[in-house]
Amino acid sequence: MISYYGLDFETSGTDPWGSAVPIQIGIAGRDGFDVEYLIGGWDWNEYEWNEQSETIHHISRDELQAAAPVWQVDIIAASELLRHRSSSRMFTVIVGWNVAGFDRQFITRWMPNLNRCLSYRTVDLNAIVFALADDEAGYERIKKASKRYAVNKLSKVGTEENWHSALYDAQAALCSFEYLKGLDGAKHVLYATQECRSSTSAAMYRR
């Protein structure tokens, strides 16, 4: 059984394996499971603080002073996710924009407990849109439509548009995924990008 969770990080910079660190994580499930944590405890003499990134996520270093360190957030987030899953055998797949190339890298580097909760497979929405589009203009059109769908759906349940909040981005990713699955041909793209699980040993999956 597969369960999808939107996941997003806000970070101090852009290189997951360089000097950038995670400063906020948001995880969203389909049935109202929403968690968001600031991540503090960083030595800014050692790690990057990109002022351009700050203009995007609007989180200051002062806000992070009282936040839990990454090892503690890792334990809490993993515990919350395990508590929410309906089965210990459920494959937990994270969904997001560039989630494989960016967000998953921060998990691998900094959050071993959360990493063990997740399937190594991801649903990278950028990859799906690239596969569906005929050209760059088509890519931008489909991506904007999927995000517009997400904004409209979230607004109907009282969630205001708030891009670059980790939780909002995680919630919106799930909605965009829903939109993309409804497009003609999307089911074939999803089959190709996620591979045929029925022929793959369960031993290949992390929980």
JSON list of C-alpha atoms in Angstrom, two decimals:
[
{"chain": "A", "resi": 1, "resn": "MET", "atom": "CA", "xyz": [0.00, 0.00, 0.00]},
{"chain": "A", "resi": 2, "resn": "ILE", "atom": "CA", "xyz": [1.32, 3.45, -0.91]},
{"chain": "A", "resi": 3, "resn": "SER", "atom": "CA", "xyz": [0.69, 6.67, 0.98]},
{"chain": "A", "resi": 4, "resn": "TYR", "atom": "CA", "xyz": [1.69, 10.05, -0.46]},
{"chain": "A", "resi": 5, "resn": "TYR", "atom": "CA", "xyz": [2.86, 13.00, 1.61]},
{"chain": "A", "resi": 6, "resn": "GLY", "atom": "CA", "xyz": [3.71, 16.47, 0.40]},
{"chain": "A", "resi": 7, "resn": "LEU", "atom": "CA", "xyz": [7.08, 17.59, 1.77]},
{"chain": "A", "resi": 8, "resn": "ASP", "atom": "CA", "xyz": [9.01, 20.81, 1.52]},
{"chain": "A", "resi": 9, "resn": "PHE", "atom": "CA", "xyz": [12.04, 22.47, 3.09]},
{"chain": "A", "resi": 10, "resn": "GLU", "atom": "CA", "xyz": [12.96, 26.09, 3.42]},
{"chain": "A", "resi": 11, "resn": "THR", "atom": "CA", "xyz": [16.73, 26.33, 3.55]},
{"chain": "A", "resi": 12, "resn": "SER", "atom": "CA", "xyz": [19.54, 28.76, 4.26]},
{"chain": "A", "resi": 13, "resn": "GLY", "atom": "CA", "xyz": [20.99, 28.32, 0.78]},
{"chain": "A", "resi": 14, "resn": "THR", "atom": "CA", "xyz": [20.72, 26.29, -2.39]},
{"chain": "A", "resi": 15, "resn": "ASP", "atom": "CA", "xyz": [23.33, 23.50, -2.17]},
{"chain": "A", "resi": 16, "resn": "PRO", "atom": "CA", "xyz": [22.08, 20.48, -0.16]},
{"chain": "A", "resi": 17, "resn": "TRP", "atom": "CA", "xyz": [25.56, 18.96, 0.04]},
{"chain": "A", "resi": 18, "resn": "GLY", "atom": "CA", "xyz": [27.44, 22.21, 0.54]},
{"chain": "A", "resi": 19, "resn": "SER", "atom": "CA", "xyz": [27.07, 24.74, 3.34]},
{"chain": "A", "resi": 20, "resn": "ALA", "atom": "CA", "xyz": [23.27, 25.19, 3.09]},
{"chain": "A", "resi": 21, "resn": "VAL", "atom": "CA", "xyz": [21.13, 23.78, 5.91]},
{"chain": "A", "resi": 22, "resn": "PRO", "atom": "CA", "xyz": [17.40, 23.17, 6.43]},
{"chain": "A", "resi": 23, "resn": "ILE", "atom": "CA", "xyz": [15.64, 25.82, 8.52]},
{"chain": "A", "resi": 24, "resn": "GLN", "atom": "CA", "xyz": [11.99, 24.75, 8.15]},
{"chain": "A", "resi": 25, "resn": "ILE", "atom": "CA", "xyz": [10.21, 21.54, 7.18]},
{"chain": "A", "resi": 26, "resn": "GLY", "atom": "CA", "xyz": [6.58, 21.00, 6.30]},
{"chain": "A", "resi": 27, "resn": "ILE", "atom": "CA", "xyz": [4.84, 17.66, 5.77]},
{"chain": "A", "resi": 28, "resn": "ALA", "atom": "CA", "xyz": [1.22, 17.28, 4.63]},
{"chain": "A", "resi": 29, "resn": "GLY", "atom": "CA", "xyz": [-0.99, 14.21, 4.28]},
{"chain": "A", "resi": 30, "resn": "ARG", "atom": "CA", "xyz": [-4.23, 13.74, 2.43]},
{"chain": "A", "resi": 31, "resn": "ASP", "atom": "CA", "xyz": [-6.50, 13.55, 5.47]},
{"chain": "A", "resi": 32, "resn": "GLY", "atom": "CA", "xyz": [-5.49, 16.65, 7.36]},
{"chain": "A", "resi": 33, "resn": "PHE", "atom": "CA", "xyz": [-2.08, 15.54, 8.61]},
{"chain": "A", "resi": 34, "resn": "ASP", "atom": "CA", "xyz": [-0.08, 18.78, 8.72]},
{"chain": "A", "resi": 35, "resn": "VAL", "atom": "CA", "xyz": [3.17, 19.37, 10.59]},
{"chain": "A", "resi": 36, "resn": "GLU", "atom": "CA", "xyz": [5.67, 22.19, 10.32]},
{"chain": "A", "resi": 37, "resn": "TYR", "atom": "CA", "xyz": [8.82, 22.85, 12.33]},
{"chain": "A", "resi": 38, "resn": "LEU", "atom": "CA", "xyz": [11.48, 25.52, 12.38]},
{"chain": "A", "resi": 39, "resn": "ILE", "atom": "CA", "xyz": [15.00, 24.09, 12.61]},
{"chain": "A", "resi": 40, "resn": "GLY", "atom": "CA", "xyz": [17.63, 25.97, 14.59]},
{"chain": "A", "resi": 41, "resn": "GLY", "atom": "CA", "xyz": [20.88, 25.40, 16.39]},
{"chain": "A", "resi": 42, "resn": "TRP", "atom": "CA", "xyz": [23.11, 26.25, 13.43]},
{"chain": "A", "resi": 43, "resn": "ASP", "atom": "CA", "xyz": [26.52, 27.89, 13.71]},
{"chain": "A", "resi": 44, "resn": "TRP", "atom": "CA", "xyz": [26.37, 30.59, 11.06]},
{"chain": "A", "resi": 45, "resn": "ASN", "atom": "CA", "xyz": [30.13, 30.87, 11.09]},
{"chain": "A", "resi": 46, "resn": "GLU", "atom": "CA", "xyz": [30.18, 27.35, 9.68]},
{"chain": "A", "resi": 47, "resn": "TYR", "atom": "CA", "xyz": [27.02, 27.23, 7.54]},
{"chain": "A", "resi": 48, "resn": "GLU", "atom": "CA", "xyz": [25.72, 29.49, 4.79]},
{"chain": "A", "resi": 49, "resn": "TRP", "atom": "CA", "xyz": [23.10, 32.17, 5.30]},
{"chain": "A", "resi": 50, "resn": "ASN", "atom": "CA", "xyz": [22.00, 33.37, 1.88]},
{"chain": "A", "resi": 51, "resn": "GLU", "atom": "CA", "xyz": [20.29, 36.75, 2.12]},
{"chain": "A", "resi": 52, "resn": "GLN", "atom": "CA", "xyz": [18.60, 36.21, -1.23]},
{"chain": "A", "resi": 53, "resn": "SER", "atom": "CA", "xyz": [17.02, 33.01, 0.14]},
{"chain": "A", "resi": 54, "resn": "GLU", "atom": "CA", "xyz": [15.81, 34.99, 3.16]},
{"chain": "A", "resi": 55, "resn": "THR", "atom": "CA", "xyz": [13.90, 37.35, 0.86]},
{"chain": "A", "resi": 56, "resn": "ILE", "atom": "CA", "xyz": [12.02, 34.28, -0.42]},
{"chain": "A", "resi": 57, "resn": "HIS", "atom": "CA", "xyz": [11.19, 32.39, 2.80]},
{"chain": "A", "resi": 58, "resn": "HIS", "atom": "CA", "xyz": [11.11, 35.44, 5.13]},
{"chain": "A", "resi": 59, "resn": "ILE", "atom": "CA", "xyz": [12.60, 33.50, 8.04]},
{"chain": "A", "resi": 60, "resn": "SER", "atom": "CA", "xyz": [15.26, 35.37, 9.99]},
{"chain": "A", "resi": 61, "resn": "ARG", "atom": "CA", "xyz": [18.15, 33.97, 11.97]},
{"chain": "A", "resi": 62, "resn": "ASP", "atom": "CA", "xyz": [16.65, 35.59, 15.05]},
{"chain": "A", "resi": 63, "resn": "GLU", "atom": "CA", "xyz": [13.53, 33.43, 14.63]},
{"chain": "A", "resi": 64, "resn": "LEU", "atom": "CA", "xyz": [15.69, 30.32, 14.58]},
{"chain": "A", "resi": 65, "resn": "GLN", "atom": "CA", "xyz": [17.47, 31.01, 17.86]},
{"chain": "A", "resi": 66, "resn": "ALA", "atom": "CA", "xyz": [14.78, 29.32, 19.94]},
{"chain": "A", "resi": 67, "resn": "ALA", "atom": "CA", "xyz": [14.01, 26.57, 17.40]},
{"chain": "A", "resi": 68, "resn": "ALA", "atom": "CA", "xyz": [14.85, 22.91, 18.04]},
{"chain": "A", "resi": 69, "resn": "PRO", "atom": "CA", "xyz": [18.06, 21.54, 16.46]},
{"chain": "A", "resi": 70, "resn": "VAL", "atom": "CA", "xyz": [17.85, 19.34, 13.39]},
{"chain": "A", "resi": 71, "resn": "TRP", "atom": "CA", "xyz": [18.46, 16.06, 15.26]},
{"chain": "A", "resi": 72, "resn": "GLN", "atom": "CA", "xyz": [15.48, 16.76, 17.52]},
{"chain": "A", "resi": 73, "resn": "VAL", "atom": "CA", "xyz": [13.19, 17.82, 14.66]},
{"chain": "A", "resi": 74, "resn": "ASP", "atom": "CA", "xyz": [14.23, 14.64, 12.84]},
{"chain": "A", "resi": 75, "resn": "ILE", "atom": "CA", "xyz": [13.05, 12.47, 15.73]},
{"chain": "A", "resi": 76, "resn": "ILE", "atom": "CA", "xyz": [9.79, 14.40, 16.19]},
{"chain": "A", "resi": 77, "resn": "ALA", "atom": "CA", "xyz": [8.90, 14.46, 12.49]},
{"chain": "A", "resi": 78, "resn": "ALA", "atom": "CA", "xyz": [9.63, 10.75, 12.08]},
{"chain": "A", "resi": 79, "resn": "SER", "atom": "CA", "xyz": [7.56, 9.91, 15.16]},
{"chain": "A", "resi": 80, "resn": "GLU", "atom": "CA", "xyz": [4.61, 11.98, 13.94]},
{"chain": "A", "resi": 81, "resn": "LEU", "atom": "CA", "xyz": [4.73, 10.37, 10.53]},
{"chain": "A", "resi": 82, "resn": "LEU", "atom": "CA", "xyz": [4.91, 6.84, 11.94]},
{"chain": "A", "resi": 83, "resn": "ARG", "atom": "CA", "xyz": [2.01, 7.58, 14.27]},
{"chain": "A", "resi": 84, "resn": "HIS", "atom": "CA", "xyz": [-0.09, 8.83, 11.38]},
{"chain": "A", "resi": 85, "resn": "ARG", "atom": "CA", "xyz": [0.53, 5.94, 8.99]},
{"chain": "A", "resi": 86, "resn": "SER", "atom": "CA", "xyz": [-2.20, 3.32, 9.09]},
{"chain": "A", "resi": 87, "resn": "SER", "atom": "CA", "xyz": [0.21, 0.42, 8.60]},
{"chain": "A", "resi": 88, "resn": "SER", "atom": "CA", "xyz": [3.85, -0.29, 9.34]},
{"chain": "A", "resi": 89, "resn": "ARG", "atom": "CA", "xyz": [4.04, -1.92, 5.89]},
{"chain": "A", "resi": 90, "resn": "MET", "atom": "CA", "xyz": [2.85, 1.17, 4.09]},
{"chain": "A", "resi": 91, "resn": "PHE", "atom": "CA", "xyz": [5.23, 2.64, 1.52]},
{"chain": "A", "resi": 92, "resn": "THR", "atom": "CA", "xyz": [5.52, 6.35, 2.24]},
{"chain": "A", "resi": 93, "resn": "VAL", "atom": "CA", "xyz": [6.34, 8.36, -0.88]},
{"chain": "A", "resi": 94, "resn": "ILE", "atom": "CA", "xyz": [7.07, 12.09, -0.69]},
{"chain": "A", "resi": 95, "resn": "VAL", "atom": "CA", "xyz": [5.70, 14.52, -3.28]},
{"chain": "A", "resi": 96, "resn": "GLY", "atom": "CA", "xyz": [7.02, 17.93, -4.27]},
{"chain": "A", "resi": 97, "resn": "TRP", "atom": "CA", "xyz": [8.56, 20.22, -6.84]},
{"chain": "A", "resi": 98, "resn": "ASN", "atom": "CA", "xyz": [12.16, 19.08, -7.38]},
{"chain": "A", "resi": 99, "resn": "VAL", "atom": "CA", "xyz": [11.70, 16.93, -4.28]},
{"chain": "A", "resi": 100, "resn": "ALA", "atom": "CA", "xyz": [14.19, 14.31, -5.49]},
{"chain": "A", "resi": 101, "resn": "GLY", "atom": "CA", "xyz": [17.00, 16.66, -6.40]},
{"chain": "A", "resi": 102, "resn": "PHE", "atom": "CA", "xyz": [16.60, 19.10, -3.52]},
{"chain": "A", "resi": 103, "resn": "ASP", "atom": "CA", "xyz": [14.42, 18.26, -0.51]},
{"chain": "A", "resi": 104, "resn": "ARG", "atom": "CA", "xyz": [15.26, 14.56, -0.40]},
{"chain": "A", "resi": 105, "resn": "GLN", "atom": "CA", "xyz": [18.95, 15.46, -0.34]},
{"chain": "A", "resi": 106, "resn": "PHE", "atom": "CA", "xyz": [18.52, 17.43, 2.89]},
{"chain": "A", "resi": 107, "resn": "ILE", "atom": "CA", "xyz": [16.66, 14.48, 4.43]},
{"chain": "A", "resi": 108, "resn": "THR", "atom": "CA", "xyz": [19.43, 12.09, 3.43]},
{"chain": "A", "resi": 109, "resn": "ARG", "atom": "CA", "xyz": [22.11, 14.36, 4.85]},
{"chain": "A", "resi": 110, "resn": "TRP", "atom": "CA", "xyz": [20.48, 15.60, 8.05]},
{"chain": "A", "resi": 111, "resn": "MET", "atom": "CA", "xyz": [17.46, 13.47, 9.06]},
{"chain": "A", "resi": 112, "resn": "PRO", "atom": "CA", "xyz": [18.26, 9.75, 9.27]},
{"chain": "A", "resi": 113, "resn": "ASN", "atom": "CA", "xyz": [15.17, 8.84, 11.30]},
{"chain": "A", "resi": 114, "resn": "LEU", "atom": "CA", "xyz": [12.78, 10.48, 8.85]},
{"chain": "A", "resi": 115, "resn": "ASN", "atom": "CA", "xyz": [14.76, 9.00, 5.97]},
{"chain": "A", "resi": 116, "resn": "ARG", "atom": "CA", "xyz": [14.13, 5.48, 7.29]},
{"chain": "A", "resi": 117, "resn": "CYS", "atom": "CA", "xyz": [10.37, 6.15, 7.28]},
{"chain": "A", "resi": 118, "resn": "LEU", "atom": "CA", "xyz": [10.30, 6.91, 3.58]},
{"chain": "A", "resi": 119, "resn": "SER", "atom": "CA", "xyz": [10.37, 4.89, 0.41]},
{"chain": "A", "resi": 120, "resn": "TYR", "atom": "CA", "xyz": [13.44, 5.74, -1.64]},
{"chain": "A", "resi": 121, "resn": "ARG", "atom": "CA", "xyz": [11.05, 6.57, -4.47]},
{"chain": "A", "resi": 122, "resn": "THR", "atom": "CA", "xyz": [9.64, 10.07, -4.84]},
{"chain": "A", "resi": 123, "resn": "VAL", "atom": "CA", "xyz": [7.03, 11.85, -6.92]},
{"chain": "A", "resi": 124, "resn": "ASP", "atom": "CA", "xyz": [8.90, 14.77, -8.45]},
{"chain": "A", "resi": 125, "resn": "LEU", "atom": "CA", "xyz": [6.26, 17.06, -9.92]},
{"chain": "A", "resi": 126, "resn": "ASN", "atom": "CA", "xyz": [8.77, 18.80, -12.19]},
{"chain": "A", "resi": 127, "resn": "ALA", "atom": "CA", "xyz": [9.59, 15.47, -13.82]},
{"chain": "A", "resi": 128, "resn": "ILE", "atom": "CA", "xyz": [5.91, 14.71, -14.41]},
{"chain": "A", "resi": 129, "resn": "VAL", "atom": "CA", "xyz": [5.27, 18.12, -15.98]},
{"chain": "A", "resi": 130, "resn": "PHE", "atom": "CA", "xyz": [8.35, 17.79, -18.20]},
{"chain": "A", "resi": 131, "resn": "ALA", "atom": "CA", "xyz": [7.09, 14.42, -19.38]},
{"chain": "A", "resi": 132, "resn": "LEU", "atom": "CA", "xyz": [3.62, 15.77, -20.14]},
{"chain": "A", "resi": 133, "resn": "ALA", "atom": "CA", "xyz": [4.73, 18.95, -21.93]},
{"chain": "A", "resi": 134, "resn": "ASP", "atom": "CA", "xyz": [5.70, 19.17, -25.58]},
{"chain": "A", "resi": 135, "resn": "ASP", "atom": "CA", "xyz": [7.96, 22.19, -25.09]},
{"chain": "A", "resi": 136, "resn": "GLU", "atom": "CA", "xyz": [9.06, 24.79, -22.55]},
{"chain": "A", "resi": 137, "resn": "ALA", "atom": "CA", "xyz": [5.93, 26.86, -23.05]},
{"chain": "A", "resi": 138, "resn": "GLY", "atom": "CA", "xyz": [3.83, 23.78, -22.40]},
{"chain": "A", "resi": 139, "resn": "TYR", "atom": "CA", "xyz": [5.82, 23.01, -19.28]},
{"chain": "A", "resi": 140, "resn": "GLU", "atom": "CA", "xyz": [5.19, 26.49, -17.87]},
{"chain": "A", "resi": 141, "resn": "ARG", "atom": "CA", "xyz": [1.51, 26.33, -18.79]},
{"chain": "A", "resi": 142, "resn": "ILE", "atom": "CA", "xyz": [0.92, 22.97, -17.08]},
{"chain": "A", "resi": 143, "resn": "LYS", "atom": "CA", "xyz": [2.96, 23.93, -14.01]},
{"chain": "A", "resi": 144, "resn": "LYS", "atom": "CA", "xyz": [1.08, 27.21, -13.56]},
{"chain": "A", "resi": 145, "resn": "ALA", "atom": "CA", "xyz": [-2.26, 25.47, -14.02]},
{"chain": "A", "resi": 146, "resn": "SER", "atom": "CA", "xyz": [-1.41, 22.85, -11.41]},
{"chain": "A", "resi": 147, "resn": "LYS", "atom": "CA", "xyz": [-0.34, 25.52, -8.92]},
{"chain": "A", "resi": 148, "resn": "ARG", "atom": "CA", "xyz": [-3.45, 27.57, -9.62]},
{"chain": "A", "resi": 149, "resn": "TYR", "atom": "CA", "xyz": [-5.53, 24.47, -8.93]},
{"chain": "A", "resi": 150, "resn": "ALA", "atom": "CA", "xyz": [-3.69, 24.02, -5.63]},
{"chain": "A", "resi": 151, "resn": "VAL", "atom": "CA", "xyz": [-4.30, 27.63, -4.56]},
{"chain": "A", "resi": 152, "resn": "ASN", "atom": "CA", "xyz": [-8.01, 27.37, -5.38]},
{"chain": "A", "resi": 153, "resn": "LYS", "atom": "CA", "xyz": [-8.46, 24.05, -3.59]},
{"chain": "A", "resi": 154, "resn": "LEU", "atom": "CA", "xyz": [-6.64, 25.19, -0.47]},
{"chain": "A", "resi": 155, "resn": "SER", "atom": "CA", "xyz": [-8.55, 28.48, -0.37]},
{"chain": "A", "resi": 156, "resn": "LYS", "atom": "CA", "xyz": [-11.82, 26.54, -0.26]},
{"chain": "A", "resi": 157, "resn": "VAL", "atom": "CA", "xyz": [-10.80, 25.06, 3.10]},
{"chain": "A", "resi": 158, "resn": "GLY", "atom": "CA", "xyz": [-9.65, 28.41, 4.47]},
{"chain": "A", "resi": 159, "resn": "THR", "atom": "CA", "xyz": [-5.92, 28.10, 3.78]},
{"chain": "A", "resi": 160, "resn": "GLU", "atom": "CA", "xyz": [-4.55, 31.38, 2.48]},
{"chain": "A", "resi": 161, "resn": "GLU", "atom": "CA", "xyz": [-1.97, 31.44, -0.29]},
{"chain": "A", "resi": 162, "resn": "ASN", "atom": "CA", "xyz": [1.45, 31.46, 1.32]},
{"chain": "A", "resi": 163, "resn": "TRP", "atom": "CA", "xyz": [4.13, 30.19, -1.04]},
{"chain": "A", "resi": 164, "resn": "HIS", "atom": "CA", "xyz": [7.54, 29.48, 0.52]},
{"chain": "A", "resi": 165, "resn": "SER", "atom": "CA", "xyz": [6.04, 28.50, 3.82]},
{"chain": "A", "resi": 166, "resn": "ALA", "atom": "CA", "xyz": [7.18, 24.88, 4.04]},
{"chain": "A", "resi": 167, "resn": "LEU", "atom": "CA", "xyz": [3.77, 23.59, 5.12]},
{"chain": "A", "resi": 168, "resn": "TYR", "atom": "CA", "xyz": [1.85, 25.51, 2.48]},
{"chain": "A", "resi": 169, "resn": "ASP", "atom": "CA", "xyz": [4.23, 24.31, -0.22]},
{"chain": "A", "resi": 170, "resn": "ALA", "atom": "CA", "xyz": [3.79, 20.72, 1.01]},
{"chain": "A", "resi": 171, "resn": "GLN", "atom": "CA", "xyz": [0.00, 21.04, 1.00]},
{"chain": "A", "resi": 172, "resn": "ALA", "atom": "CA", "xyz": [0.03, 22.65, -2.43]},
{"chain": "A", "resi": 173, "resn": "ALA", "atom": "CA", "xyz": [2.28, 19.90, -3.80]},
{"chain": "A", "resi": 174, "resn": "LEU", "atom": "CA", "xyz": [-0.32, 17.27, -2.94]},
{"chain": "A", "resi": 175, "resn": "CYS", "atom": "CA", "xyz": [-3.01, 19.34, -4.65]},
{"chain": "A", "resi": 176, "resn": "SER", "atom": "CA", "xyz": [-0.85, 19.83, -7.75]},
{"chain": "A", "resi": 177, "resn": "PHE", "atom": "CA", "xyz": [-0.21, 16.08, -7.82]},
{"chain": "A", "resi": 178, "resn": "GLU", "atom": "CA", "xyz": [-3.97, 15.52, -7.77]},
{"chain": "A", "resi": 179, "resn": "TYR", "atom": "CA", "xyz": [-4.37, 17.92, -10.68]},
{"chain": "A", "resi": 180, "resn": "LEU", "atom": "CA", "xyz": [-1.59, 16.30, -12.73]},
{"chain": "A", "resi": 181, "resn": "LYS", "atom": "CA", "xyz": [-3.00, 12.82, -12.21]},
{"chain": "A", "resi": 182, "resn": "GLY", "atom": "CA", "xyz": [-6.22, 14.04, -13.79]},
{"chain": "A", "resi": 183, "resn": "LEU", "atom": "CA", "xyz": [-4.55, 15.18, -17.02]},
{"chain": "A", "resi": 184, "resn": "ASP", "atom": "CA", "xyz": [-4.82, 13.02, -20.13]},
{"chain": "A", "resi": 185, "resn": "GLY", "atom": "CA", "xyz": [-1.88, 10.64, -20.26]},
{"chain": "A", "resi": 186, "resn": "ALA", "atom": "CA", "xyz": [-0.71, 11.45, -16.73]},
{"chain": "A", "resi": 187, "resn": "LYS", "atom": "CA", "xyz": [-1.41, 7.96, -15.44]},
{"chain": "A", "resi": 188, "resn": "HIS", "atom": "CA", "xyz": [1.01, 6.56, -18.01]},
{"chain": "A", "resi": 189, "resn": "VAL", "atom": "CA", "xyz": [3.67, 9.07, -16.98]},
{"chain": "A", "resi": 190, "resn": "LEU", "atom": "CA", "xyz": [3.20, 8.18, -13.33]},
{"chain": "A", "resi": 191, "resn": "TYR", "atom": "CA", "xyz": [3.53, 4.51, -14.17]},
{"chain": "A", "resi": 192, "resn": "ALA", "atom": "CA", "xyz": [6.79, 5.16, -15.99]},
{"chain": "A", "resi": 193, "resn": "THR", "atom": "CA", "xyz": [8.31, 7.50, -13.39]},
{"chain": "A", "resi": 194, "resn": "GLN", "atom": "CA", "xyz": [7.43, 5.41, -10.35]},
{"chain": "A", "resi": 195, "resn": "GLU", "atom": "CA", "xyz": [7.98, 2.02, -12.04]},
{"chain": "A", "resi": 196, "resn": "CYS", "atom": "CA", "xyz": [5.83, -1.08, -11.71]},
{"chain": "A", "resi": 197, "resn": "ARG", "atom": "CA", "xyz": [5.71, -1.92, -8.02]},
{"chain": "A", "resi": 198, "resn": "SER", "atom": "CA", "xyz": [3.90, -5.21, -8.59]},
{"chain": "A", "resi": 199, "resn": "SER", "atom": "CA", "xyz": [7.05, -6.69, -10.12]},
{"chain": "A", "resi": 200, "resn": "THR", "atom": "CA", "xyz": [9.44, -5.25, -7.55]},
{"chain": "A", "resi": 201, "resn": "SER", "atom": "CA", "xyz": [10.33, -6.99, -4.34]},
{"chain": "A", "resi": 202, "resn": "ALA", "atom": "CA", "xyz": [9.10, -5.28, -1.20]},
{"chain": "A", "resi": 203, "resn": "ALA", "atom": "CA", "xyz": [12.61, -5.67, 0.12]},
{"chain": "A", "resi": 204, "resn": "MET", "atom": "CA", "xyz": [13.68, -2.88, -2.22]},
{"chain": "A", "resi": 205, "resn": "TYR", "atom": "CA", "xyz": [11.54, -0.37, -0.35]},
{"chain": "A", "resi": 206, "resn": "ARG", "atom": "CA", "xyz": [12.15, 1.47, 2.83]},
{"chain": "A", "resi": 207, "resn": "ARG", "atom": "CA", "xyz": [9.03, 1.75, 4.90]}
]
